[in-house]
mmCIF file of C-alpha atoms in Angstrom:
data_model
loop_
_atom_site.group_PDB
_atom_site.id
_atom_site.type_symbol
_atom_site.label_atom_id
_atom_site.label_comp_id
_atom_site.label_asym_id
_atom_site.label_seq_id
_atom_site.Cartn_x
_atom_site.Cartn_y
_atom_site.Cartn_z
ATOM 1 C CA MET A 140 -83.939 -31.837 -45.271
ATOM 2 C CA VAL A 141 -87.470 -32.602 -44.155
ATOM 3 C CA GLY A 142 -89.679 -32.977 -47.203
ATOM 4 C CA GLY A 143 -87.816 -32.656 -50.454
ATOM 5 C CA THR A 144 -89.290 -35.521 -52.436
ATOM 6 C CA ARG A 145 -91.091 -33.315 -54.962
ATOM 7 C CA GLY A 146 -91.413 -29.748 -56.187
ATOM 8 C CA ILE A 147 -88.898 -27.204 -54.928
ATOM 9 C CA GLY A 148 -87.455 -29.668 -52.438
ATOM 10 C CA LEU A 149 -86.651 -32.162 -55.160
ATOM 11 C CA ALA A 150 -85.084 -29.378 -57.220
ATOM 12 C CA LEU A 151 -82.827 -28.554 -54.263
ATOM 13 C CA VAL A 152 -81.825 -32.201 -53.854
ATOM 14 C CA ARG A 153 -80.850 -32.428 -57.512
ATOM 15 C CA HIS A 154 -78.944 -29.150 -57.319
ATOM 16 C CA LEU A 155 -76.930 -30.300 -54.307
ATOM 17 C CA LEU A 156 -76.127 -33.646 -55.910
ATOM 18 C CA ASP A 157 -75.035 -31.890 -59.096
ATOM 19 C CA LEU A 158 -72.587 -29.819 -57.061
ATOM 20 C CA GLY A 159 -71.049 -33.078 -55.922
ATOM 21 C CA ASN A 160 -69.743 -31.860 -52.577
ATOM 22 C CA HIS A 161 -72.758 -32.275 -50.306
ATOM 23 C CA PHE A 162 -74.089 -35.313 -48.471
ATOM 24 C CA VAL A 163 -77.881 -35.042 -48.533
ATOM 25 C CA SER A 164 -80.473 -36.686 -46.293
ATOM 26 C CA VAL A 165 -84.169 -36.451 -47.149
ATOM 27 C CA ILE A 166 -86.897 -37.368 -44.693
ATOM 28 C CA GLY A 167 -90.345 -37.763 -46.219
ATOM 29 C CA ARG A 168 -93.324 -40.044 -46.412
ATOM 30 C CA THR A 169 -92.486 -41.403 -49.867
ATOM 31 C CA PRO A 170 -88.885 -41.442 -51.184
ATOM 32 C CA ASN A 171 -88.456 -40.297 -54.768
ATOM 33 C CA ALA A 172 -87.102 -43.111 -56.945
ATOM 34 C CA SER A 173 -86.027 -40.690 -59.683
ATOM 35 C CA VAL A 174 -82.942 -39.586 -57.738
ATOM 36 C CA GLU A 175 -80.164 -41.933 -56.675
ATOM 37 C CA SER A 176 -76.669 -41.181 -55.474
ATOM 38 C CA SER A 177 -74.084 -42.520 -53.072
ATOM 39 C CA MET A 178 -74.270 -39.079 -51.464
ATOM 40 C CA LEU A 179 -78.029 -39.255 -50.898
ATOM 41 C CA SER A 180 -80.017 -41.038 -48.205
ATOM 42 C CA GLN A 181 -83.803 -41.054 -48.203
ATOM 43 C CA TYR A 182 -85.833 -42.070 -45.171
ATOM 44 C CA ALA A 183 -89.480 -43.100 -45.511
ATOM 45 C CA VAL A 184 -90.984 -41.488 -42.428
ATOM 46 C CA ASP A 185 -94.338 -40.151 -41.293
ATOM 47 C CA VAL A 186 -93.014 -36.996 -39.643
ATOM 48 C CA THR A 187 -95.905 -36.982 -37.175
ATOM 49 C CA ASP A 188 -94.418 -40.205 -35.741
ATOM 50 C CA GLN A 189 -91.985 -38.696 -33.260
ATOM 51 C CA THR A 190 -90.028 -41.891 -32.678
ATOM 52 C CA ALA A 191 -89.533 -42.548 -36.386
ATOM 53 C CA LEU A 192 -88.643 -38.917 -37.090
ATOM 54 C CA LEU A 193 -85.998 -38.661 -34.386
ATOM 55 C CA SER A 194 -84.583 -42.069 -35.271
ATOM 56 C CA SER A 195 -84.117 -41.021 -38.896
ATOM 57 C CA LEU A 196 -82.308 -37.867 -37.766
ATOM 58 C CA ASP A 197 -79.934 -39.955 -35.661
ATOM 59 C CA LEU A 198 -79.314 -42.372 -38.534
ATOM 60 C CA SER A 199 -78.486 -39.482 -40.833
ATOM 61 C CA THR A 200 -75.960 -37.900 -38.476
ATOM 62 C CA GLN A 201 -74.411 -41.287 -37.768
ATOM 63 C CA ARG A 202 -73.896 -41.827 -41.478
ATOM 64 C CA TYR A 203 -72.809 -38.380 -42.620
ATOM 65 C CA GLY A 204 -71.612 -36.664 -39.478
ATOM 66 C CA PRO A 205 -72.504 -33.174 -38.191
ATOM 67 C CA VAL A 206 -75.247 -31.168 -39.873
ATOM 68 C CA SER A 207 -74.481 -27.815 -41.488
ATOM 69 C CA THR A 208 -77.903 -26.938 -42.947
ATOM 70 C CA VAL A 209 -81.460 -28.127 -42.394
ATOM 71 C CA VAL A 210 -84.223 -27.149 -44.824
ATOM 72 C CA PHE A 211 -87.918 -27.750 -44.144
ATOM 73 C CA PHE A 212 -90.374 -28.332 -47.011
ATOM 74 C CA GLN A 213 -92.917 -30.718 -45.520
ATOM 75 C CA ARG A 214 -96.617 -30.106 -46.010
ATOM 76 C CA HIS A 215 -99.719 -32.188 -45.319
ATOM 77 C CA ARG A 216 -102.206 -31.904 -48.177
ATOM 78 C CA SER A 217 -105.355 -32.633 -46.262
ATOM 79 C CA GLY A 218 -109.091 -32.581 -46.620
ATOM 80 C CA PRO A 219 -111.384 -30.300 -44.614
ATOM 81 C CA ASP A 220 -110.860 -32.350 -41.435
ATOM 82 C CA GLY A 221 -107.059 -32.449 -41.547
ATOM 83 C CA PHE A 222 -106.233 -29.242 -39.691
ATOM 84 C CA ASP A 223 -104.619 -30.908 -36.669
ATOM 85 C CA THR A 224 -102.525 -33.218 -38.822
ATOM 86 C CA ALA A 225 -101.393 -30.304 -40.974
ATOM 87 C CA MET A 226 -100.215 -28.454 -37.867
ATOM 88 C CA ALA A 227 -98.399 -31.551 -36.637
ATOM 89 C CA VAL A 228 -96.633 -31.953 -39.981
ATOM 90 C CA ALA A 229 -95.687 -28.326 -40.597
ATOM 91 C CA LEU A 230 -95.061 -27.028 -37.091
ATOM 92 C CA GLY A 231 -94.772 -29.980 -34.725
ATOM 93 C CA ALA A 232 -92.276 -31.890 -36.862
ATOM 94 C CA THR A 233 -90.224 -28.740 -37.456
ATOM 95 C CA ARG A 234 -90.008 -27.978 -33.749
ATOM 96 C CA ARG A 235 -89.108 -31.544 -32.829
ATOM 97 C CA THR A 236 -86.434 -31.740 -35.500
ATOM 98 C CA ILE A 237 -84.746 -28.515 -34.467
ATOM 99 C CA ASP A 238 -84.934 -29.270 -30.752
ATOM 100 C CA HIS A 239 -83.575 -32.788 -31.250
ATOM 101 C CA LEU A 240 -80.641 -31.743 -33.424
ATOM 102 C CA VAL A 241 -79.696 -28.971 -31.001
ATOM 103 C CA ALA A 242 -80.029 -31.222 -27.939
ATOM 104 C CA ARG A 243 -77.813 -33.858 -29.578
ATOM 105 C CA ASN A 244 -75.211 -31.250 -30.594
ATOM 106 C CA SER A 245 -75.704 -32.426 -34.168
ATOM 107 C CA PHE A 246 -74.686 -29.174 -35.846
ATOM 108 C CA ALA A 247 -71.116 -28.683 -37.008
ATOM 109 C CA SER A 248 -68.818 -27.054 -34.488
ATOM 110 C CA GLY A 249 -67.568 -23.571 -35.190
ATOM 111 C CA GLY A 250 -70.964 -21.972 -35.757
ATOM 112 C CA GLY A 251 -70.783 -19.534 -38.683
ATOM 113 C CA SER A 252 -72.065 -21.737 -41.478
ATOM 114 C CA ASN A 253 -74.814 -23.528 -39.531
ATOM 115 C CA SER A 254 -78.182 -22.636 -41.008
ATOM 116 C CA ILE A 255 -81.848 -23.586 -40.799
ATOM 117 C CA VAL A 256 -84.148 -22.542 -43.645
ATOM 118 C CA LEU A 257 -87.926 -22.805 -43.453
ATOM 119 C CA VAL A 258 -89.886 -22.676 -46.691
ATOM 120 C CA SER A 259 -92.951 -20.580 -45.960
ATOM 121 C CA SER A 260 -95.161 -18.668 -48.410
ATOM 122 C CA ILE A 261 -96.618 -15.220 -48.974
ATOM 123 C CA ALA A 262 -99.766 -16.870 -47.558
ATOM 124 C CA ASP A 263 -98.191 -16.252 -44.151
ATOM 125 C CA ARG A 264 -99.557 -12.700 -44.465
ATOM 126 C CA TYR A 265 -102.021 -12.730 -47.370
ATOM 127 C CA VAL A 266 -105.043 -14.955 -47.929
ATOM 128 C CA ALA A 267 -105.058 -17.245 -50.968
ATOM 129 C CA PRO A 268 -108.644 -18.532 -51.190
ATOM 130 C CA GLU A 269 -107.572 -21.486 -53.350
ATOM 131 C CA GLN A 270 -105.591 -22.817 -50.364
ATOM 132 C CA PRO A 271 -107.154 -24.221 -47.150
ATOM 133 C CA LEU A 272 -107.027 -22.625 -43.724
ATOM 134 C CA ASP A 273 -104.384 -25.029 -42.428
ATOM 135 C CA TYR A 274 -101.982 -23.918 -45.168
ATOM 136 C CA HIS A 275 -102.237 -20.276 -44.113
ATOM 137 C CA VAL A 276 -101.910 -20.972 -40.399
ATOM 138 C CA ALA A 277 -98.965 -23.331 -40.939
ATOM 139 C CA LYS A 278 -97.075 -20.839 -43.084
ATOM 140 C CA ALA A 279 -97.694 -18.009 -40.634
ATOM 141 C CA GLY A 280 -96.497 -20.287 -37.833
ATOM 142 C CA LEU A 281 -93.302 -21.121 -39.704
ATOM 143 C CA SER A 282 -92.453 -17.464 -40.144
ATOM 144 C CA GLN A 283 -92.834 -16.780 -36.435
ATOM 145 C CA LEU A 284 -91.044 -20.005 -35.549
ATOM 146 C CA ALA A 285 -88.053 -18.812 -37.586
ATOM 147 C CA ARG A 286 -87.886 -15.560 -35.658
ATOM 148 C CA TYR A 287 -88.177 -17.357 -32.309
ATOM 149 C CA TYR A 288 -85.421 -19.855 -33.058
ATOM 150 C CA ALA A 289 -83.192 -17.202 -34.605
ATOM 151 C CA LEU A 290 -83.170 -15.427 -31.256
ATOM 152 C CA LYS A 291 -82.815 -18.619 -29.249
ATOM 153 C CA LEU A 292 -80.122 -20.317 -31.323
ATOM 154 C CA GLY A 293 -78.074 -17.314 -32.405
ATOM 155 C CA PRO A 294 -75.794 -17.506 -29.353
ATOM 156 C CA ILE A 295 -74.718 -21.029 -30.334
ATOM 157 C CA GLY A 296 -73.996 -20.062 -33.928
ATOM 158 C CA ILE A 297 -77.115 -21.320 -35.702
ATOM 159 C CA ARG A 298 -78.939 -18.982 -38.080
ATOM 160 C CA VAL A 299 -82.643 -19.431 -38.862
ATOM 161 C CA ASN A 300 -84.414 -17.807 -41.813
ATOM 162 C CA CYS A 301 -87.454 -18.196 -44.070
ATOM 163 C CA VAL A 302 -87.973 -18.178 -47.808
ATOM 164 C CA SER A 303 -91.485 -17.209 -48.942
ATOM 165 C CA PRO A 304 -92.264 -17.999 -52.590
ATOM 166 C CA CYS A 305 -95.261 -16.828 -54.570
ATOM 167 C CA VAL A 306 -96.236 -18.416 -57.904
ATOM 168 C CA VAL A 307 -93.757 -21.167 -58.802
ATOM 169 C CA ALA A 308 -94.143 -23.318 -61.908
ATOM 170 C CA LYS A 309 -93.070 -26.627 -60.388
ATOM 171 C CA ASP A 310 -92.340 -29.566 -62.665
ATOM 172 C CA GLU A 311 -95.395 -31.420 -61.374
ATOM 173 C CA ALA A 312 -97.640 -28.498 -62.387
ATOM 174 C CA LEU A 313 -96.297 -27.817 -65.873
ATOM 175 C CA GLU A 314 -99.120 -29.731 -67.559
ATOM 176 C CA PHE A 315 -101.665 -27.611 -65.669
ATOM 177 C CA TYR A 316 -100.023 -24.359 -66.772
ATOM 178 C CA ASN A 317 -99.711 -25.598 -70.344
ATOM 179 C CA LYS A 318 -103.483 -26.104 -70.342
ATOM 180 C CA ASN A 319 -104.137 -22.719 -68.712
ATOM 181 C CA GLN A 320 -102.151 -20.268 -70.776
ATOM 182 C CA TRP A 321 -104.388 -17.427 -69.606
ATOM 183 C CA LEU A 322 -102.911 -17.804 -66.104
ATOM 184 C CA VAL A 323 -99.357 -17.769 -67.446
ATOM 185 C CA ASP A 324 -100.200 -14.633 -69.447
ATOM 186 C CA ARG A 325 -101.586 -12.908 -66.354
ATOM 187 C CA CYS A 326 -98.438 -13.728 -64.400
ATOM 188 C CA ARG A 327 -96.366 -12.162 -67.152
ATOM 189 C CA ALA A 328 -98.581 -9.092 -67.103
ATOM 190 C CA PHE A 329 -98.806 -8.541 -63.355
ATOM 191 C CA ILE A 330 -95.466 -9.785 -61.998
ATOM 192 C CA PRO A 331 -92.908 -6.954 -62.369
ATOM 193 C CA LEU A 332 -90.172 -9.342 -63.537
ATOM 194 C CA GLY A 333 -92.529 -10.569 -66.245
ATOM 195 C CA ARG A 334 -92.606 -14.296 -65.557
ATOM 196 C CA MET A 335 -93.644 -17.013 -63.146
ATOM 197 C CA GLY A 336 -91.138 -18.252 -60.613
ATOM 198 C CA ARG A 337 -89.101 -21.370 -61.253
ATOM 199 C CA PRO A 338 -87.941 -23.914 -58.657
ATOM 200 C CA LYS A 339 -84.384 -22.780 -59.360
ATOM 201 C CA ASP A 340 -85.273 -19.271 -58.155
ATOM 202 C CA ILE A 341 -86.246 -20.628 -54.743
ATOM 203 C CA VAL A 342 -83.279 -22.984 -54.648
ATOM 204 C CA ASN A 343 -80.955 -20.015 -55.225
ATOM 205 C CA ALA A 344 -82.456 -18.158 -52.253
ATOM 206 C CA ILE A 345 -82.126 -21.221 -50.032
ATOM 207 C CA MET A 346 -78.507 -21.732 -51.076
ATOM 208 C CA PHE A 347 -77.760 -18.106 -50.251
ATOM 209 C CA LEU A 348 -79.243 -18.441 -46.766
ATOM 210 C CA ALA A 349 -77.381 -21.706 -46.228
ATOM 211 C CA GLY A 350 -74.020 -20.295 -47.272
ATOM 212 C CA ALA A 351 -71.284 -18.134 -45.830
ATOM 213 C CA GLU A 352 -72.474 -15.134 -47.874
ATOM 214 C CA SER A 353 -75.395 -14.763 -45.438
ATOM 215 C CA SER A 354 -73.381 -15.388 -42.270
ATOM 216 C CA TYR A 355 -74.752 -12.230 -40.595
ATOM 217 C CA ILE A 356 -78.386 -12.761 -41.579
ATOM 218 C CA THR A 357 -80.827 -14.444 -39.208
ATOM 219 C CA GLY A 358 -84.505 -14.193 -38.322
ATOM 220 C CA GLN A 359 -85.401 -12.877 -41.767
ATOM 221 C CA ASN A 360 -88.016 -13.828 -44.337
ATOM 222 C CA ILE A 361 -86.927 -13.416 -47.951
ATOM 223 C CA VAL A 362 -89.915 -13.056 -50.278
ATOM 224 C CA VAL A 363 -89.188 -14.574 -53.698
ATOM 225 C CA ASP A 364 -92.092 -13.423 -55.864
ATOM 226 C CA GLY A 365 -90.688 -11.451 -58.784
ATOM 227 C CA GLY A 366 -91.973 -8.282 -57.145
ATOM 228 C CA LEU A 367 -95.674 -9.225 -57.248
ATOM 229 C CA THR A 368 -96.442 -8.208 -53.661
ATOM 230 C CA LEU A 369 -94.859 -4.780 -54.105
ATOM 231 C CA ARG A 370 -97.959 -3.391 -55.769
ATOM 232 C CA SER A 371 -101.004 -2.198 -53.897
ATOM 233 C CA HIS A 372 -104.111 -4.286 -54.403
ATOM 234 C CA GLU A 373 -105.990 -1.257 -55.703
ATOM 235 C CA SER A 374 -103.348 -0.785 -58.367
ATOM 236 C CA LEU A 375 -103.703 -4.404 -59.468
ATOM 237 C CA LEU A 376 -107.475 -4.010 -59.739
ATOM 238 C CA ARG A 377 -107.071 -1.044 -62.044
ATOM 239 C CA ASP A 378 -104.974 -3.130 -64.440
ATOM 240 C CA ILE A 379 -107.480 -5.968 -64.809
ATOM 241 C CA PRO A 380 -108.921 -5.714 -68.349
ATOM 242 C CA ARG A 381 -112.439 -4.329 -68.503
ATOM 243 C CA THR A 382 -115.199 -6.666 -69.630
ATOM 244 C CA GLU A 383 -117.561 -4.014 -70.955
#
């Protein structure tokens, strides 16, 4: 996977290692020292460095053999002047990784189970003012990139899909939510399933798209938001408590 050293990506790494039947490679800027396993390789790579990125992909396939699933989590958390870098991290690195693995015939033969999963966001279609412009454009680009590659790679047996989370209480953010109970309460009130998302919820969706159960699904974007985006915005406004 590209990214995967924190948040949902780290949760997926731990889940796969717990299963005990998956070799896992993680490419990211800073390896996470909290996870170690003989079935895990971590590569410290700036994914905007094309040579380093492609080299790490080759090292991974040399060590573990053909790839069955690739999951993309990477994100550049930039300042106001980091738009170009954010695009290079989210979109450029994704494109180069996919193109390189396909060109090298790195996916397992036989098709069926080969899967690419891009982690996008509901910000690919809605605007979240607390997030910068590059986040929105990158997520929208990932969703369209998934559709493009699904069409292009389908004939060679590779499926490409997106997962788009909404509010997820990641481990790194638990202290923030503990200090802002009002936000947790609002999530319970406005999300139809009555709670914030957990990393495990997103991991489950990714595992579904990576597995044989989804063997006839490609080019799709599964929204994992507890039903929040089902309601009209006007309806949500009516439920906000009055301040009078």
